[in-house]
Tab-separated table of C-alpha atoms in Angstrom:
chain	number	residue	atom	x	y	z
A	15	MET	CA	-25.386	84.659	175.835
A	16	ALA	CA	-24.760	82.158	173.055
A	17	LEU	CA	-23.412	78.739	173.907
A	18	ASP	CA	-20.142	79.277	172.087
A	19	GLU	CA	-19.564	82.395	174.214
A	20	LYS	CA	-19.787	80.427	177.450
A	21	LEU	CA	-16.600	78.426	177.146
A	22	ILE	CA	-13.773	79.329	179.510
A	23	LEU	CA	-10.399	77.936	178.466
A	24	ALA	CA	-8.189	77.373	181.509
A	25	SER	CA	-5.064	77.916	179.423
A	26	GLY	CA	-3.103	80.710	177.810
A	27	SER	CA	-1.706	78.478	175.083
A	28	PRO	CA	-1.934	80.141	171.641
A	29	ARG	CA	-1.868	76.658	170.093
A	30	ARG	CA	-4.989	75.570	171.950
A	31	VAL	CA	-6.766	78.799	171.041
A	32	GLU	CA	-5.830	78.281	167.370
A	33	LEU	CA	-7.017	74.673	167.398
A	34	LEU	CA	-10.391	75.655	168.855
A	35	ALA	CA	-10.680	78.471	166.301
A	36	GLN	CA	-10.037	75.891	163.580
A	37	VAL	CA	-13.349	74.238	164.527
A	38	GLY	CA	-15.254	77.474	165.048
A	39	ILE	CA	-14.973	77.779	168.824
A	40	GLU	CA	-13.893	81.041	170.416
A	41	PRO	CA	-13.558	80.948	174.214
A	42	ALA	CA	-15.226	83.764	176.117
A	43	ARG	CA	-12.244	83.916	178.457
A	44	LEU	CA	-8.704	82.620	178.692
A	45	MET	CA	-7.785	81.802	182.276
A	46	PRO	CA	-4.254	80.391	182.511
A	47	MET	CA	-3.852	78.590	185.816
A	48	ASP	CA	-0.404	78.665	187.383
A	49	LEU	CA	0.125	75.205	188.903
A	50	ASP	CA	3.276	73.442	190.006
A	51	GLU	CA	3.783	70.992	187.151
A	52	THR	CA	6.554	69.012	188.828
A	53	PRO	CA	5.836	65.270	188.540
A	54	LYS	CA	5.407	63.395	191.791
A	55	LYS	CA	7.850	60.616	192.611
A	56	SER	CA	7.224	57.603	190.305
A	57	GLU	CA	4.207	59.367	188.740
A	58	HIS	CA	3.201	57.889	185.380
A	59	PRO	CA	3.021	60.361	182.453
A	60	ARG	CA	-0.663	59.522	181.920
A	61	SER	CA	-1.410	60.199	185.599
A	62	LEU	CA	0.455	63.509	185.472
A	63	ALA	CA	-1.553	64.678	182.447
A	64	ARG	CA	-4.786	63.738	184.221
A	65	ARG	CA	-3.799	65.403	187.502
A	66	LEU	CA	-2.656	68.675	185.934
A	67	SER	CA	-5.630	69.067	183.601
A	68	THR	CA	-8.020	68.388	186.478
A	69	GLY	CA	-6.124	70.778	188.733
A	70	LYS	CA	-6.311	73.569	186.155
A	71	ALA	CA	-10.050	73.062	185.646
A	72	GLU	CA	-10.691	73.058	189.401
A	73	ALA	CA	-8.559	76.183	189.878
A	74	ALA	CA	-10.487	78.004	187.142
A	75	LEU	CA	-13.784	76.916	188.699
A	76	ALA	CA	-12.677	78.323	192.058
A	77	ALA	CA	-11.549	81.563	190.388
A	78	ILE	CA	-14.981	82.259	188.857
A	79	LYS	CA	-16.957	81.463	191.996
A	80	GLY	CA	-19.397	84.276	192.648
A	81	ASP	CA	-18.841	85.854	189.224
A	82	PRO	CA	-22.279	86.349	187.609
A	83	GLY	CA	-20.671	86.834	184.201
A	84	ALA	CA	-19.350	83.282	184.313
A	85	GLU	CA	-22.640	81.677	185.291
A	86	GLY	CA	-23.541	78.759	183.029
A	87	SER	CA	-20.032	78.460	181.628
A	88	TYR	CA	-18.241	75.346	180.508
A	89	ILE	CA	-14.633	75.184	181.691
A	90	LEU	CA	-12.100	73.370	179.523
A	91	ALA	CA	-8.568	72.561	180.678
A	92	ALA	CA	-5.808	70.488	179.125
A	93	ASP	CA	-2.238	69.482	179.834
A	94	THR	CA	0.210	67.765	177.498
A	95	VAL	CA	3.017	65.488	178.679
A	96	VAL	CA	5.808	64.019	176.524
A	97	ALA	CA	7.497	60.847	177.726
A	98	VAL	CA	10.026	58.236	176.705
A	99	GLY	CA	8.908	55.149	178.559
A	100	ARG	CA	8.107	56.410	182.059
A	101	ARG	CA	10.587	59.276	181.774
A	102	ILE	CA	8.716	62.577	181.612
A	103	LEU	CA	10.377	65.312	179.573
A	104	PRO	CA	9.963	68.853	180.922
A	105	LYS	CA	8.605	71.859	179.101
A	106	ALA	CA	11.872	73.266	177.841
A	107	GLU	CA	12.627	76.759	179.108
A	108	MET	CA	16.420	76.617	178.798
A	109	VAL	CA	18.402	75.631	175.727
A	110	ASP	CA	20.158	72.802	177.548
A	111	GLU	CA	16.788	71.264	178.454
A	112	ALA	CA	15.717	71.342	174.806
A	113	SER	CA	19.054	69.955	173.651
A	114	SER	CA	18.868	67.077	176.115
A	115	ALA	CA	15.303	66.262	175.046
A	116	LEU	CA	16.130	66.286	171.331
A	117	HIS	CA	19.146	64.009	171.818
A	118	LEU	CA	16.913	61.624	173.770
A	119	LEU	CA	14.129	61.665	171.149
A	120	SER	CA	16.498	61.241	168.199
A	121	GLY	CA	15.875	58.022	166.290
A	122	ARG	CA	13.356	56.619	168.734
A	123	SER	CA	9.675	56.565	169.638
A	124	HIS	CA	8.024	58.578	172.363
A	125	ARG	CA	4.474	59.139	173.563
A	126	VAL	CA	2.438	62.272	173.964
A	127	PHE	CA	-0.356	62.249	176.538
A	128	THR	CA	-2.922	65.030	176.794
A	129	GLY	CA	-5.341	65.145	179.679
A	130	ILE	CA	-8.607	66.946	178.946
A	131	CYS	CA	-10.900	68.029	181.760
A	132	LEU	CA	-14.317	69.586	181.184
A	133	VAL	CA	-16.451	71.105	183.932
A	134	THR	CA	-20.062	71.463	182.782
A	135	PRO	CA	-22.460	74.299	183.701
A	136	ASP	CA	-24.040	72.009	186.333
A	137	ARG	CA	-20.499	71.303	187.612
A	138	LYS	CA	-20.081	67.726	186.492
A	139	VAL	CA	-16.449	66.842	185.771
A	140	ARG	CA	-15.609	64.882	182.632
A	141	GLN	CA	-12.113	63.684	181.813
A	142	ARG	CA	-10.275	61.987	178.985
A	143	ILE	CA	-6.676	61.023	178.304
A	144	VAL	CA	-5.440	60.873	174.708
A	145	ASP	CA	-2.236	59.034	173.810
A	146	THR	CA	-0.257	59.463	170.573
A	147	LYS	CA	2.893	57.591	169.602
A	148	VAL	CA	5.520	59.565	167.656
A	149	ARG	CA	8.797	58.400	166.149
A	150	PHE	CA	11.592	60.812	165.217
A	151	LYS	CA	14.232	60.263	162.579
A	152	ARG	CA	17.815	60.127	163.767
A	153	LEU	CA	18.737	63.774	164.236
A	154	SER	CA	22.134	65.012	163.144
A	155	GLY	CA	24.134	67.465	165.192
A	156	LEU	CA	23.309	70.074	162.562
A	157	ASP	CA	19.568	69.316	162.859
A	158	ILE	CA	19.665	69.864	166.601
A	159	GLU	CA	21.924	72.900	166.487
A	160	ASN	CA	19.762	74.729	163.959
A	161	TYR	CA	16.499	73.724	165.591
A	162	LEU	CA	17.739	75.131	168.878
A	163	ALA	CA	18.688	78.343	167.061
A	164	SER	CA	15.117	78.631	165.738
A	165	GLY	CA	13.721	79.057	169.257
A	166	GLN	CA	10.645	76.999	168.390
A	167	TRP	CA	11.364	74.645	171.300
A	168	ARG	CA	10.847	77.280	173.968
A	169	GLY	CA	8.107	76.411	176.447
A	170	LYS	CA	7.204	73.221	174.577
A	171	ALA	CA	6.750	69.833	176.218
A	172	GLY	CA	9.585	67.589	175.070
A	173	GLY	CA	11.453	70.551	173.606
A	174	TYR	CA	9.700	70.644	170.229
A	175	ALA	CA	6.613	71.917	168.405
A	176	ILE	CA	5.337	69.448	165.807
A	177	GLN	CA	3.457	72.186	163.912
A	178	GLY	CA	6.740	73.914	163.104
A	179	ILE	CA	10.136	72.809	161.836
A	180	ALA	CA	10.072	69.708	164.051
A	181	GLY	CA	7.277	68.295	161.895
A	182	SER	CA	10.082	67.328	159.507
A	183	PHE	CA	11.612	65.113	162.215
A	184	VAL	CA	8.580	62.809	162.395
A	185	VAL	CA	8.834	59.540	160.506
A	186	LYS	CA	5.764	57.904	162.059
A	187	LEU	CA	2.762	59.057	164.061
A	188	VAL	CA	0.069	56.770	165.441
A	189	GLY	CA	-2.965	58.522	166.886
A	190	SER	CA	-4.088	62.151	166.999
A	191	TYR	CA	-1.884	64.787	165.383
A	192	THR	CA	-3.723	67.635	167.150
A	193	ASN	CA	-3.025	65.886	170.445
A	194	VAL	CA	0.700	66.432	169.830
A	195	VAL	CA	0.035	70.100	169.017
A	196	GLY	CA	-1.665	70.427	172.407
A	197	LEU	CA	-5.404	69.676	172.170
A	198	PRO	CA	-6.893	66.538	170.577
A	199	LEU	CA	-9.783	68.014	168.603
A	200	GLN	CA	-11.885	64.934	167.951
A	201	GLU	CA	-11.901	63.908	171.591
A	202	THR	CA	-12.401	67.455	172.861
A	203	LEU	CA	-15.393	68.077	170.604
A	204	SER	CA	-16.851	64.694	171.512
A	205	LEU	CA	-16.587	65.611	175.193
A	206	LEU	CA	-18.199	69.027	174.649
A	207	SER	CA	-20.962	67.689	172.419
A	208	GLY	CA	-21.767	64.901	174.866
A	209	GLU	CA	-22.388	67.517	177.554
A	210	GLY	CA	-24.721	69.667	175.461
A	211	TYR	CA	-22.314	72.201	173.969
A	212	ASP	CA	-23.358	73.091	170.415
A	213	ILE	CA	-20.140	72.402	168.517
A	214	HIS	CA	-21.785	72.897	165.092
A	215	ARG	CA	-23.232	76.334	165.739
A	216	ARG	CA	-20.570	78.338	163.885
A	217	TRP	CA	-19.514	75.832	161.232
A	218	SER	CA	-21.603	77.490	158.540
A	219	GLU	CA	-19.690	80.729	159.262
A	220	ALA	CA	-16.234	79.114	159.165
């Protein structure tokens, strides 16, 4: 089995799949792990991103135990957290959650943390936290009303998807853009490459 066919992505996120495809990586399996993502009392956003990404990777590792088809696989997990100061914004599932988040983000800076966790074929665990600072313009009532009507906020950390309409809200971004989408590519590929995964194998076919 080729190296690029041995990556298990412990996520069902279409955005993460698309980002990996952008750099020629197609996971052999998608294994979304259903964890309780509720922050612990006084938990820092960075710590939450680290804990959830590690938890997803460990859950995927436990799920493939004894599966000969998964032998020699790399397991990649990630979790993205949006925060204003220490206040963690939920993944918006209801319109009022998205509305509250957008009103909070309007005209101010926030941070996006993504925890990446990689389990290697010899079961070493490698982690990284990536931090991006984003500033939104001041949103009008009409901006918020029509963005909510678009539905692009649904299921998104902080109630927005930067790769869609909300990209027009950003006046300044410091750090990794792909981190805000959901998977920081440079750091992810660096982690994979450092553990022997051939990230260049399919570039000539891209």
